[in-house]
Short mmCIF file of C-alpha atoms in Angstrom, two decimals:
data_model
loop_
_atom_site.label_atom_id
_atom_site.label_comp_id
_atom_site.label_asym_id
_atom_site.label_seq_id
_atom_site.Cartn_x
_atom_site.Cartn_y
_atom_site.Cartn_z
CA UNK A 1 119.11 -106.32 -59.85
CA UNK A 2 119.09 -109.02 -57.06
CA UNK A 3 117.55 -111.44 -60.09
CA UNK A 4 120.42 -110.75 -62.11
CA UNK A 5 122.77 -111.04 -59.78
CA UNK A 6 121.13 -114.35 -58.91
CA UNK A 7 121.01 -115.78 -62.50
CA UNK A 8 124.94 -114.92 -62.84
CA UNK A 9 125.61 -117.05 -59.53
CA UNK A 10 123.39 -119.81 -60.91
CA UNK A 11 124.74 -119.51 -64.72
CA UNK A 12 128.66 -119.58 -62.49
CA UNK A 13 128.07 -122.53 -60.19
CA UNK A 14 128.55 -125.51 -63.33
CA UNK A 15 131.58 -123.96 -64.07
CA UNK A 16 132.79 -123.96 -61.03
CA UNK A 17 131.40 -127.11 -59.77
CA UNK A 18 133.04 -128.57 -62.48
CA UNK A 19 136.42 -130.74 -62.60
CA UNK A 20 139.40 -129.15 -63.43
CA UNK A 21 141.73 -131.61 -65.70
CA UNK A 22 145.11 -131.57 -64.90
CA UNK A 23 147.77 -130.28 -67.27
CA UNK A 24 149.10 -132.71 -69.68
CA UNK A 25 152.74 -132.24 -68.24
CA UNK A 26 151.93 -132.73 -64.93
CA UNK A 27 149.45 -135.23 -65.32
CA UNK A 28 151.95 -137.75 -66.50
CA UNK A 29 153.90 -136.93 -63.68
CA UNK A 30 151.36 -137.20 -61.14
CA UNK A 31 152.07 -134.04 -59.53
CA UNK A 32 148.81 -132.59 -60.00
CA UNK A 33 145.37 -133.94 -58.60
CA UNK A 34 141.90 -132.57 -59.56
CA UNK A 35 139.72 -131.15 -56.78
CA UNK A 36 135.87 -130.38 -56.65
CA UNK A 37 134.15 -127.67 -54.79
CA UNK A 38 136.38 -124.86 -55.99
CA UNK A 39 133.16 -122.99 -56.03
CA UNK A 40 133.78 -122.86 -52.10
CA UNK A 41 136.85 -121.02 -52.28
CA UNK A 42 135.92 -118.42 -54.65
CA UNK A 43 134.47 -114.81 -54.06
CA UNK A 44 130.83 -114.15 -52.76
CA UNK A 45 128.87 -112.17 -55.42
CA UNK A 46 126.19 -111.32 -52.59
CA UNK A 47 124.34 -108.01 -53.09
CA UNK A 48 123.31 -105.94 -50.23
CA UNK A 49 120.89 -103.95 -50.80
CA UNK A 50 121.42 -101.56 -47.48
CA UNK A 51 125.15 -100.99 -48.30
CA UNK A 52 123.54 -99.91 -52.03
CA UNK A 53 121.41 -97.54 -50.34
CA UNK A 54 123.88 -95.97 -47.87
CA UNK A 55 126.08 -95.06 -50.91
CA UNK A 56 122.67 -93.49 -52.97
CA UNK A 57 122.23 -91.30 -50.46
CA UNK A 58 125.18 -91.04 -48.38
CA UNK A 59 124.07 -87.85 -46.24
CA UNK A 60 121.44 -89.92 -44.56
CA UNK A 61 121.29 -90.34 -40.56
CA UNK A 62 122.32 -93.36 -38.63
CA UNK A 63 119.04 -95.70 -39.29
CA UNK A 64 117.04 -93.50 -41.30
CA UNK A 65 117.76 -96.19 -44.76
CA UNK A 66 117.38 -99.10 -42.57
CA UNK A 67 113.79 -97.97 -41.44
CA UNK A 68 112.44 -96.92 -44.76
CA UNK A 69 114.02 -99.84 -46.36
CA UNK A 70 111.55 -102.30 -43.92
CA UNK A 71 108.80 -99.85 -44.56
CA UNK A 72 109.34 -100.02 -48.10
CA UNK A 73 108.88 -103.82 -47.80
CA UNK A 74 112.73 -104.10 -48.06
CA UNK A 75 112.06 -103.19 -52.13
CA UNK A 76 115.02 -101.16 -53.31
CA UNK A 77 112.97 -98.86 -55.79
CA UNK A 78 110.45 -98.29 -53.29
CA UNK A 79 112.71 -97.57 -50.63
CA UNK A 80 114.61 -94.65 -52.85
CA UNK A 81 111.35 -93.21 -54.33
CA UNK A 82 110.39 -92.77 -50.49
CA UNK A 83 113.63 -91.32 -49.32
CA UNK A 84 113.78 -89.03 -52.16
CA UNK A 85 109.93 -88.33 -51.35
CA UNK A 86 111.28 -88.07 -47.72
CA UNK A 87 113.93 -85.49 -48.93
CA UNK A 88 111.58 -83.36 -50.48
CA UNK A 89 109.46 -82.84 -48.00
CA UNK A 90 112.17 -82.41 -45.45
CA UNK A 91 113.43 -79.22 -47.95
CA UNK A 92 109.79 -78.07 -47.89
CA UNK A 93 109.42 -77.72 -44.35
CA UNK A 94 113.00 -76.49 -43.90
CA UNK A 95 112.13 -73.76 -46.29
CA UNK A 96 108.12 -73.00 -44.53
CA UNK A 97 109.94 -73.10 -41.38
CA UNK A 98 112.05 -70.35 -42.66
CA UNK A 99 109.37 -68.19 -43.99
CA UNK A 100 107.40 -68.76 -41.12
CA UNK A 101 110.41 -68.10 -38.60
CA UNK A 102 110.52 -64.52 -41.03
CA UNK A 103 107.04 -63.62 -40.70
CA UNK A 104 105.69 -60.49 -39.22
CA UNK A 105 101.71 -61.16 -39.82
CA UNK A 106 99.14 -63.72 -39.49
CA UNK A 107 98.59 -63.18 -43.22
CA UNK A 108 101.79 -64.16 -43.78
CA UNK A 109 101.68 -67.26 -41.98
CA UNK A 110 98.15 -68.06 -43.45
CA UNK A 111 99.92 -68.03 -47.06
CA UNK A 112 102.26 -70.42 -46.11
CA UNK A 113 100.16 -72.47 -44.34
CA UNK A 114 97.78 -72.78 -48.07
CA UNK A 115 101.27 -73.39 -50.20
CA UNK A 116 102.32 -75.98 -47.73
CA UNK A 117 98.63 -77.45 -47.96
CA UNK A 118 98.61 -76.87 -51.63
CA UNK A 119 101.09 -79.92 -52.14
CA UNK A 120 99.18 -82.43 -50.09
CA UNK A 121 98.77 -85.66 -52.21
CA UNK A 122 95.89 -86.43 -50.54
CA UNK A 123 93.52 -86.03 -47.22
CA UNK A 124 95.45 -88.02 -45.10
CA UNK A 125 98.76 -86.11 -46.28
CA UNK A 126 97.21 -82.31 -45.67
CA UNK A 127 96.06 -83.21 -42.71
CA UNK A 128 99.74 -84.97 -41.54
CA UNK A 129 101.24 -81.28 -43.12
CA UNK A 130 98.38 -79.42 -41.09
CA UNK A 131 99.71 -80.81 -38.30
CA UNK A 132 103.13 -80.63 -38.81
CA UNK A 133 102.44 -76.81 -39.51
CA UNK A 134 100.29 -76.05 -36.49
CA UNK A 135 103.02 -77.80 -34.20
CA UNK A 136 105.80 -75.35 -36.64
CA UNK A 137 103.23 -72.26 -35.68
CA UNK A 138 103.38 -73.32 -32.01
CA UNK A 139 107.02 -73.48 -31.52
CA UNK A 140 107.87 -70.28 -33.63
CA UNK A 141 105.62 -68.42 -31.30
CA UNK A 142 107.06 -69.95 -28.23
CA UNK A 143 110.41 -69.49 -29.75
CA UNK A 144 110.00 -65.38 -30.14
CA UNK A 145 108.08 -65.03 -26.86
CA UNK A 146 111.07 -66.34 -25.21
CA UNK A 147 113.02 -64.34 -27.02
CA UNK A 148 110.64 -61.42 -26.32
CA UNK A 149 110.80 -62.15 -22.79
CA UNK A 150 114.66 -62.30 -22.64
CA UNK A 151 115.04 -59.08 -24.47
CA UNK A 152 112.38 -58.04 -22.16
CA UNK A 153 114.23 -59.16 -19.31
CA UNK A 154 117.51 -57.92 -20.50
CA UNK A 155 115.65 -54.42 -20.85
CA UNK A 156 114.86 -54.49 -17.27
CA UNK A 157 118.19 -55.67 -15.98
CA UNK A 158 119.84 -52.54 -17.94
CA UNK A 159 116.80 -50.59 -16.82
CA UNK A 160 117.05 -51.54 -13.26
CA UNK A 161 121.29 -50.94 -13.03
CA UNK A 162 120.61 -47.38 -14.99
CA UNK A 163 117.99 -46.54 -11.77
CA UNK A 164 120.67 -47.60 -9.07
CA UNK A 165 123.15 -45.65 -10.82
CA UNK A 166 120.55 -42.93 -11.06
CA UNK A 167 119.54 -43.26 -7.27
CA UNK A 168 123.48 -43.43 -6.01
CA UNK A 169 124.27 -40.20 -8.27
CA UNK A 170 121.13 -38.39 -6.72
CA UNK A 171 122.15 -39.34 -3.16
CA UNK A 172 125.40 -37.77 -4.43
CA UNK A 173 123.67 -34.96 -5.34
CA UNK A 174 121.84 -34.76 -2.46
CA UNK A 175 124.42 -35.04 -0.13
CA UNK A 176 126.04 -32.16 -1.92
CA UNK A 177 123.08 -29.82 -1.88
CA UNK A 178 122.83 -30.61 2.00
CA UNK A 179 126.06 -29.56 2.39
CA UNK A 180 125.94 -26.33 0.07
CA UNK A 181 122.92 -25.50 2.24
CA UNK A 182 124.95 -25.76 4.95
CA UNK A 183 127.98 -23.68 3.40
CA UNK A 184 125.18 -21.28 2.70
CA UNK A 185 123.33 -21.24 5.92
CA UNK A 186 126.69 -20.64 7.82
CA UNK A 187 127.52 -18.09 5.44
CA UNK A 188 124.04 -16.12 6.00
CA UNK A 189 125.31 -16.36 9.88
CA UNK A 190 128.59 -14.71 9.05
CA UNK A 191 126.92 -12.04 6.37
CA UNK A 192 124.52 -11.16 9.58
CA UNK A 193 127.65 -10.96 11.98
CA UNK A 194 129.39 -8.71 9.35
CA UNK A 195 126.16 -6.76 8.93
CA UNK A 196 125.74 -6.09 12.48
CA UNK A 197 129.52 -5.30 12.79
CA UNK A 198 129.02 -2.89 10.07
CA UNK A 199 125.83 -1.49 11.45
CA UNK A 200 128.15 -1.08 14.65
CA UNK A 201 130.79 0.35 12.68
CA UNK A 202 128.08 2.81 11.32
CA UNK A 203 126.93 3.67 14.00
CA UNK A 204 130.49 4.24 15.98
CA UNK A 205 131.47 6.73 12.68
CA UNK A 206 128.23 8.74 12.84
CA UNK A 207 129.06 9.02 16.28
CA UNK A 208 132.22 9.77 16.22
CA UNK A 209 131.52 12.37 13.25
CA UNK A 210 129.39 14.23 15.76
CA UNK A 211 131.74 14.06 18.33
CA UNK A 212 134.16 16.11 15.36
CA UNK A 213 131.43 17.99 15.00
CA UNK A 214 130.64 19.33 18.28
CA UNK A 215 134.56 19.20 18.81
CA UNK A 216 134.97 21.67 15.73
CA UNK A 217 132.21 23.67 17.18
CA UNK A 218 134.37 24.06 20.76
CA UNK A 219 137.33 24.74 19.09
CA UNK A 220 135.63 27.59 17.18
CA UNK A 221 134.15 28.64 20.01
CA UNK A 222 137.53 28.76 21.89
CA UNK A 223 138.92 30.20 19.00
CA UNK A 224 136.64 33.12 18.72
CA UNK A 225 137.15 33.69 22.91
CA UNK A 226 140.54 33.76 22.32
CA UNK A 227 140.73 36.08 19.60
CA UNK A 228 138.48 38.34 21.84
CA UNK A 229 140.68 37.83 24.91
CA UNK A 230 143.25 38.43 22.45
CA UNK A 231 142.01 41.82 21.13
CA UNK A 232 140.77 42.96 24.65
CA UNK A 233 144.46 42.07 25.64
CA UNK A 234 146.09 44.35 23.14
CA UNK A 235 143.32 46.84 24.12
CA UNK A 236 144.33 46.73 27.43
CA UNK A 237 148.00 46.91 26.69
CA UNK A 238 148.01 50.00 24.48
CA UNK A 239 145.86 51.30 27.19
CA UNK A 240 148.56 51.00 29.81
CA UNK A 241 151.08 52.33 27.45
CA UNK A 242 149.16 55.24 27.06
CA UNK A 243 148.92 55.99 30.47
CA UNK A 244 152.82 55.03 30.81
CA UNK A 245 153.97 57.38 28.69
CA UNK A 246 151.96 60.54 28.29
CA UNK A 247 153.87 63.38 27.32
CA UNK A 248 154.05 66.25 28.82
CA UNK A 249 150.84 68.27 28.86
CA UNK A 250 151.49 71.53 26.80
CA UNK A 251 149.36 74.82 27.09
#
């Protein structure tokens, strides 16, 4: 392309070199001079090969054409056979990164580790992906241990505010089943008062049931002398009324 582009600037310089001739109209007149170099004033048909390669692949990062255009040898064909090359292989580590990041075995991982070897072009290239892959191993497991250790430690934050909460509510609960053994001691003291008060009480009613008793038994007793004091009374009163008024004897 640069050839071509060359061979059109060489093929336009004669012509533009070249004298213009006035027009017959104004060249009577005088009114019109002829100039050389109007190959000066006309457009530059440089080609840049870096603007061509920022608009093949447009997605590319700020100096990653300008570096693999000088390692290409600043060769245009070269330089897009090795991005696309680069491309590739950035896809096919995005995508064993993936599969790695989803494993759950070693075996896993091995079988990844032989496709991605698979593909090597040659030594030097398996042993660049081997390392590439080992570093990929290394950070996925360093990735989920940390992740393992802050679920980990999450755990045992959660863990740790469920025990406090547990230890408060049991000194709650403590404090409450001092304090019903209290209520329940003190209430044992006033069940004992009431039992001795009702022993008392017992005690008072047998007593004073037997003091009925031997009450009833005086009263009987008094009752049954006073009948008899009674009955010898009316015994003594007929008596006297017999002696009172005896009739007159009769023979």
């Amino acid at each position: 392309m640069a050839a071509a582009v060359a061979y059109r600037k060489r093929s336009a310089s004669p012509f533009l070199d070249e004298v213009v001739p006035a027009p017959p109209h104004l060249a009577k007149r005088g009114r019109f001079s002829p100039c050389r170099g109007v190959a000066a004033a006309a457009p530059s048909l440089a080609f840049d090969p870096l603007d061509a390669l920022r608009r093949i692949f447009p997605d590319a990062g700020p100096g990653e054409v300008e570096a693999c255009f000088a390692a290409s040898g600043r060769n245009v064909h070269a330089t897009v056979e090795a991005f696309r090359a680069r491309q590739r292989q950035a896809k096919e580590r995005e995508a064993a990164a993936a599969r790695v990041a989803a494993a759950s075995s070693v075996e896993e991982c091995a079988g990844v580790l032989v496709e991605h070897l698979s593909a090597a072009a040659d030594a030097a290239d398996a042993t660049t992906r081997a390392s590439w892959f080992l570093k990929l191993v290394e950070g996925a497991v360093a990735k989920r241990s940390a992740a393992e250790v802050a679920a980990l430690r999450e755990e045992n934050t959660a863990l740790a505010a469920r025990a406090e909460a547990a230890e408060r509510d049991n000194g709650v609960l403590r404090r409450g089943v001092a304090a019903q053994h209290r209520r329940q001691e003190e209430l044992e003291r006033e069940n004992g008062v009431l039992k001795r008060g009702v022993a008392v009480l017992h005690r008072r009613q047998e007593e004073a049931e037997r003091a009925a008793e031997e009450m009833r038994k005086k009263v009987a007793e008094l009752a049954a002398a006073n009948y008899a004091l009674s009955v010898q009374a009316r015994a003594g009163a007929d008596s006297c009324r017999f002696q009172a008024f005896r009739g007159p004897d009769v023979f």
